[in-house]
PDB file of C-alpha atoms in Angstrom:
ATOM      1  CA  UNK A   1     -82.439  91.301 248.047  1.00 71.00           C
ATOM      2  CA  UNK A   2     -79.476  92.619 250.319  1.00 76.00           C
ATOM      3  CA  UNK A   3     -79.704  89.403 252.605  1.00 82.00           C
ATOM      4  CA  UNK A   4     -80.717  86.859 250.318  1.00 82.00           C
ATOM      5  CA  UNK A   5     -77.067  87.883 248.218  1.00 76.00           C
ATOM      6  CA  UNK A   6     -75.314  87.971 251.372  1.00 78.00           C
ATOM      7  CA  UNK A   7     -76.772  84.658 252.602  1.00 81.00           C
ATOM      8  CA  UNK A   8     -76.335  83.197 248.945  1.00 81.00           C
ATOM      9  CA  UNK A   9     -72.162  84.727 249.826  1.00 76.00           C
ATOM     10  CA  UNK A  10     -72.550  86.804 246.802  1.00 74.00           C
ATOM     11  CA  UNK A  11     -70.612  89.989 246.986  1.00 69.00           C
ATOM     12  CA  UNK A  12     -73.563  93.496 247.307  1.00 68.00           C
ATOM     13  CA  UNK A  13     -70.609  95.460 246.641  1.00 71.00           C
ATOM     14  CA  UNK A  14     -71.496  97.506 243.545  1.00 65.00           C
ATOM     15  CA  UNK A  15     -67.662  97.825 241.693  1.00 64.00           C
ATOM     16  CA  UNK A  16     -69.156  99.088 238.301  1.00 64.00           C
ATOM     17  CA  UNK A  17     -69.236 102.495 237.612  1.00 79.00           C
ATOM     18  CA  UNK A  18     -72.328 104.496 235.670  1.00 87.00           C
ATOM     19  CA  UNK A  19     -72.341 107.182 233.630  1.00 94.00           C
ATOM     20  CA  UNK A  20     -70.676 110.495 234.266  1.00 95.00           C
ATOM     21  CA  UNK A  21     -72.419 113.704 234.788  1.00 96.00           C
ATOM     22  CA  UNK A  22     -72.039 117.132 234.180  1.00 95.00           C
ATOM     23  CA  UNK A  23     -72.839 119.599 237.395  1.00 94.00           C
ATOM     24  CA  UNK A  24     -74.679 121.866 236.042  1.00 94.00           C
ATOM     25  CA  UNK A  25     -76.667 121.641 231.940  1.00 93.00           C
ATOM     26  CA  UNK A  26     -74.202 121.967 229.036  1.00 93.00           C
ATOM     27  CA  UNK A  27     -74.948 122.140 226.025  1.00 90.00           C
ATOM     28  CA  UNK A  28     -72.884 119.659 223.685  1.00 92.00           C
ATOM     29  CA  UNK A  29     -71.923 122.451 221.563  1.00 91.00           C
ATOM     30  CA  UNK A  30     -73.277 120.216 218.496  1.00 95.00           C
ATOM     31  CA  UNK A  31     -75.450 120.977 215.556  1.00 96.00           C
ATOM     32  CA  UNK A  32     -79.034 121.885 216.027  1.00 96.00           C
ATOM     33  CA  UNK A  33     -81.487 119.142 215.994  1.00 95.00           C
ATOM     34  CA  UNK A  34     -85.559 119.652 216.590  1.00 95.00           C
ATOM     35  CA  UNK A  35     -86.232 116.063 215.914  1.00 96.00           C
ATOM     36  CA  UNK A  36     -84.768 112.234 215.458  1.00 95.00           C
ATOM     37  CA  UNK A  37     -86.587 109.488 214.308  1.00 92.00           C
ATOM     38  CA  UNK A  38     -85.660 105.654 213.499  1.00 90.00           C
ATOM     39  CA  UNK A  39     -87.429 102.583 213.109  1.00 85.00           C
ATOM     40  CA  UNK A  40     -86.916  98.976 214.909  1.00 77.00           C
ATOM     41  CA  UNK A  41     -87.575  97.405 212.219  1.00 70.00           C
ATOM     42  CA  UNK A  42     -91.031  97.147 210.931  1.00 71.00           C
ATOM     43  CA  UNK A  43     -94.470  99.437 210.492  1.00 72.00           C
ATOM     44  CA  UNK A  44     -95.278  99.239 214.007  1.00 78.00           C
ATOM     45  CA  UNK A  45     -91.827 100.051 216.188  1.00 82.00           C
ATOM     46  CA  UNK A  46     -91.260 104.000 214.592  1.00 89.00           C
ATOM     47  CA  UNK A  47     -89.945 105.930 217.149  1.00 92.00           C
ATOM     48  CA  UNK A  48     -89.473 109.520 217.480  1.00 94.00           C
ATOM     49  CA  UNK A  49     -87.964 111.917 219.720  1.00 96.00           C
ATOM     50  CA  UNK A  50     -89.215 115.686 219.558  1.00 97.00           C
ATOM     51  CA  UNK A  51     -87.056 118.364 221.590  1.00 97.00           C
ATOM     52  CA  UNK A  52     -88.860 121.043 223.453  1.00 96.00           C
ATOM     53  CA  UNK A  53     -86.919 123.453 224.498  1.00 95.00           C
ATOM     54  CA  UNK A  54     -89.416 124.930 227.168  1.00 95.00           C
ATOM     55  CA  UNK A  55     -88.513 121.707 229.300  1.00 95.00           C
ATOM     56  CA  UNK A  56     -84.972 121.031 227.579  1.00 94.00           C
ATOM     57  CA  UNK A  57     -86.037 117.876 227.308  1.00 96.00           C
ATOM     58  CA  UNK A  58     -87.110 114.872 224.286  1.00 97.00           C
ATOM     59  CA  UNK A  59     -91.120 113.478 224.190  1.00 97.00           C
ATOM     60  CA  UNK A  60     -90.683 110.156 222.792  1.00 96.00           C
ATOM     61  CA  UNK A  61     -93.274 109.240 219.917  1.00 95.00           C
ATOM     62  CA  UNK A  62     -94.160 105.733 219.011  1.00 91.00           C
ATOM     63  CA  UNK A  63     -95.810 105.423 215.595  1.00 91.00           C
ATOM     64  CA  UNK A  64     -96.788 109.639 215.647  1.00 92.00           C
ATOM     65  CA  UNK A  65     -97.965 108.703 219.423  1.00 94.00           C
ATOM     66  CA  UNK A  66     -96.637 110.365 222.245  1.00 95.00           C
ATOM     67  CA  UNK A  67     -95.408 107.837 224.757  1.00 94.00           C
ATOM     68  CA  UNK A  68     -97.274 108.996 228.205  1.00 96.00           C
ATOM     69  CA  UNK A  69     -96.781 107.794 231.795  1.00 94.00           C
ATOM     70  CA  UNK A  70     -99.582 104.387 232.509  1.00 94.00           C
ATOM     71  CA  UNK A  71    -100.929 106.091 235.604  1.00 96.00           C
ATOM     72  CA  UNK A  72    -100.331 110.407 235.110  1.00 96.00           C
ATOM     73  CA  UNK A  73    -101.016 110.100 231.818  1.00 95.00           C
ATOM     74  CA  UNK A  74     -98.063 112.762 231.477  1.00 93.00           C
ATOM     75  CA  UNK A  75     -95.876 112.918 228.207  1.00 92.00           C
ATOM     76  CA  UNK A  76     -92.411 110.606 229.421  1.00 94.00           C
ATOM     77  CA  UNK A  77     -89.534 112.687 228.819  1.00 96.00           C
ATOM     78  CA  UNK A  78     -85.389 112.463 228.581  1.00 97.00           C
ATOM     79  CA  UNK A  79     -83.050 115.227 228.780  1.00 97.00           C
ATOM     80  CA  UNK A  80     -79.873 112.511 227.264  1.00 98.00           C
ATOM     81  CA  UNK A  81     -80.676 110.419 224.576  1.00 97.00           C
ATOM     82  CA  UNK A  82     -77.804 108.325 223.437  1.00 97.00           C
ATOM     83  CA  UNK A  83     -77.932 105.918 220.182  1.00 96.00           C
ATOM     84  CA  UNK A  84     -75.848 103.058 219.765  1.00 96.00           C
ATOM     85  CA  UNK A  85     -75.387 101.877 216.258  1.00 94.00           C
ATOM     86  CA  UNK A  86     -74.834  98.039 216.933  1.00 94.00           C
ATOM     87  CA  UNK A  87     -74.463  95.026 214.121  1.00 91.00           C
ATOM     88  CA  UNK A  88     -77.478  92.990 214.794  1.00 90.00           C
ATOM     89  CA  UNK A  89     -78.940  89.552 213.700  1.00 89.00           C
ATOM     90  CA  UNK A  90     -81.995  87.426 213.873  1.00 88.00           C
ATOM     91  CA  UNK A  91     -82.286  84.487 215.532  1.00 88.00           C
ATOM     92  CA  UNK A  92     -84.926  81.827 216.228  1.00 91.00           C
ATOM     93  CA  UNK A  93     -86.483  83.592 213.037  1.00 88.00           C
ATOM     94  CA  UNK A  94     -88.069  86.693 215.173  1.00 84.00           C
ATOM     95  CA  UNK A  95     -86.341  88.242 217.331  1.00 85.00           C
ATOM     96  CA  UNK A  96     -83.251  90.531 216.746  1.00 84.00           C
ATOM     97  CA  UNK A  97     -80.240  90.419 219.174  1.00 88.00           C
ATOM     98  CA  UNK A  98     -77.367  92.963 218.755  1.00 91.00           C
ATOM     99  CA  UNK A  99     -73.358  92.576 218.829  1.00 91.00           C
ATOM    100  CA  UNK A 100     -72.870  95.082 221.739  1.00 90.00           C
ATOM    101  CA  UNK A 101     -69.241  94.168 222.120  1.00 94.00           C
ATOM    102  CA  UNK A 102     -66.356  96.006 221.303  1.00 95.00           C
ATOM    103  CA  UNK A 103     -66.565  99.619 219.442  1.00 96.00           C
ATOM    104  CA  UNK A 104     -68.982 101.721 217.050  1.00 96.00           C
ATOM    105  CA  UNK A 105     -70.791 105.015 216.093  1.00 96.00           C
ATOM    106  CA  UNK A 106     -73.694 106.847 217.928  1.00 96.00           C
ATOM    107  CA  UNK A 107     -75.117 109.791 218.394  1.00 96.00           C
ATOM    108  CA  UNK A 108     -75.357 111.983 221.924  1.00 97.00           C
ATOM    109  CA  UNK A 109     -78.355 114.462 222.274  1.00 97.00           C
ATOM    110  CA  UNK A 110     -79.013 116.692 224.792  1.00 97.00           C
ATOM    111  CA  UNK A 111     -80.208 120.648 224.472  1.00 97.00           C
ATOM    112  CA  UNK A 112     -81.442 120.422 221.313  1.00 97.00           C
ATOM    113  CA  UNK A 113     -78.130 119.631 220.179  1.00 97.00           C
ATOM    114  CA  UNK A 114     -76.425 116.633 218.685  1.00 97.00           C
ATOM    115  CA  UNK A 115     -72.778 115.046 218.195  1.00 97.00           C
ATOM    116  CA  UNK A 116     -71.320 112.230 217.129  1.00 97.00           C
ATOM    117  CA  UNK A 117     -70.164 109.473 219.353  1.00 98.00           C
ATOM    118  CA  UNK A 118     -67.906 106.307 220.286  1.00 98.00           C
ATOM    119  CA  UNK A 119     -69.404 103.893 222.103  1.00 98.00           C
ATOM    120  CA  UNK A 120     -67.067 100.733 223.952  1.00 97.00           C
ATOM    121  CA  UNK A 121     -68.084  97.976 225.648  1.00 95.00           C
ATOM    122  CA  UNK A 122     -65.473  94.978 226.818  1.00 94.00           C
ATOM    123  CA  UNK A 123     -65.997  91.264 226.948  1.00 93.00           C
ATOM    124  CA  UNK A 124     -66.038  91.808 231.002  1.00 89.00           C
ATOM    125  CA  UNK A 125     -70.041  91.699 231.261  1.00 82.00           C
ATOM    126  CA  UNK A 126     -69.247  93.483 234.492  1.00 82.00           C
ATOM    127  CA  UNK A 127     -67.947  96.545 232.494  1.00 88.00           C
ATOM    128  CA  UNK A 128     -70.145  99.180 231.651  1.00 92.00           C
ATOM    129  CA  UNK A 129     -71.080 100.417 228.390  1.00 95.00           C
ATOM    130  CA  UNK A 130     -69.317 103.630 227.727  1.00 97.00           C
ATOM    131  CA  UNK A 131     -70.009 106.567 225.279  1.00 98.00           C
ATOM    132  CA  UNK A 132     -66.620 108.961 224.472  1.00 98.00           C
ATOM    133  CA  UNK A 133     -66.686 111.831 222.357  1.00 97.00           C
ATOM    134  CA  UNK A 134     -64.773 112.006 219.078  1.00 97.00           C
ATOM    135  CA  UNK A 135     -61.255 112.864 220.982  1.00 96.00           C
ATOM    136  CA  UNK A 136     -61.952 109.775 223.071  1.00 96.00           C
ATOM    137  CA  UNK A 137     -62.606 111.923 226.331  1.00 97.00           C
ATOM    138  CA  UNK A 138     -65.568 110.108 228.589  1.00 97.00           C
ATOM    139  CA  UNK A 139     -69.186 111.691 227.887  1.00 97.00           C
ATOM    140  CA  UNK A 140     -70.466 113.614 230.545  1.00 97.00           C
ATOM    141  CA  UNK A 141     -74.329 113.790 230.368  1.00 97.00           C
ATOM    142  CA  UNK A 142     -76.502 116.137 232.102  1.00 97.00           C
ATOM    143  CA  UNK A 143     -78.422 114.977 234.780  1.00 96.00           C
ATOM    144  CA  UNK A 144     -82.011 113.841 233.957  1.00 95.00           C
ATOM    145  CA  UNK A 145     -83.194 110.815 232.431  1.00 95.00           C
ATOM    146  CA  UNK A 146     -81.260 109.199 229.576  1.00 97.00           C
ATOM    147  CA  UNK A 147     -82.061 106.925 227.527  1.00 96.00           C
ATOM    148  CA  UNK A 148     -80.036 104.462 225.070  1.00 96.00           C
ATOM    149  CA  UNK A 149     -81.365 103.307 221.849  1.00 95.00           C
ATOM    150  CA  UNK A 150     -79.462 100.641 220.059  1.00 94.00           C
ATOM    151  CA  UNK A 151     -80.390 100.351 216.797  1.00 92.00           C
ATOM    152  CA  UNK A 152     -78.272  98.923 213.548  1.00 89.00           C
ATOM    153  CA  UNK A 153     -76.515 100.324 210.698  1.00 81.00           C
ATOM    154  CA  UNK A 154     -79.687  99.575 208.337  1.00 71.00           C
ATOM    155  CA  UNK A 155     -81.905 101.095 210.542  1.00 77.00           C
ATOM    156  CA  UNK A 156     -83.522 104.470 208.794  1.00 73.00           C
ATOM    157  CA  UNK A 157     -81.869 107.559 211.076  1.00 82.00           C
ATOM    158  CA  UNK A 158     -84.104 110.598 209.939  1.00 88.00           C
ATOM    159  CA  UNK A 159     -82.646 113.780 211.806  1.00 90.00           C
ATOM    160  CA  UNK A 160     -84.675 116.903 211.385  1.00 90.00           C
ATOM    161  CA  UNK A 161     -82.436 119.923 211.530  1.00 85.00           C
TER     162      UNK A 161
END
């Protein structure tokens, strides 16, 4: 891929920056949460996230299934689990995109724990999404997978506490 940019006399140098991580697991210092569950919108696209805190990690759930790996057969699992609450629209009559530029609400879980977030993304499509916390400082996740959900404001958020 390397050569075929370079020979192309695309740029491979990677300017974006990703997420920022936490050395060592903190907890968010947010309110307990055993559970979060939305839908996509419609009977078939519920999805759940159950914490366990054995792993400190979410199973994700798809319709009261657990989501497993095609070839272990192992439960998938995320340690961050970010949701963006986006505006969002149908087009073509089927399919939904959402408005994922400028500002809006989410949600950062990690540890069992949950707080509220900012999320900001500029016009630059070479920007990255960014989560900050309520005092606009940068989110720091822990390392481990994470996982963004964008969903939209009439999407059904049920938290279990």
């Amino acid at each position: 891929v390397y050569k075929y940019q370079e020979n192309r006399g695309s740029s491979i140098k990677r300017t974006a920056q990703g997420f920022i991580f936490n050395s060592e697991f903190t907890p968010n210092n947010g309110e307990s949460l055993k559970s979060v569950r939305f839908n996509y919108g419609g009977p078939s696209h519920m999805t759940e996230y159950k914490y366990d805190e054995a792993t400190k990690s979410y199973a994700k759930l798809r319709n009261n299934i657990p989501m497993v790996d095609e070839l272990s057969k192992i439960p998938v699992r995320a340690t961050n689990l970010l949701i963006q609450i986006a505006p969002s629209y149908i087009y073509n009559g089927v399919h939904r995109a959402f408005e994922n530029v400028g500002q809006g609400k989410g949600f950062y879980l990690t540890g069992g724990q949950m707080i509220e977030v900012i999320w900001k993304k500029s016009e630059n499509h070479r920007e990255p999404l960014k989560f900050y916390t309520l005092d606009n400082q940068e989110l720091k996740l822990n390392v481990g997978q994470t996982w963004v959900n964008v969903i939209d404001k009439v999407s059904l958020i049920d938290f279990n506490y």
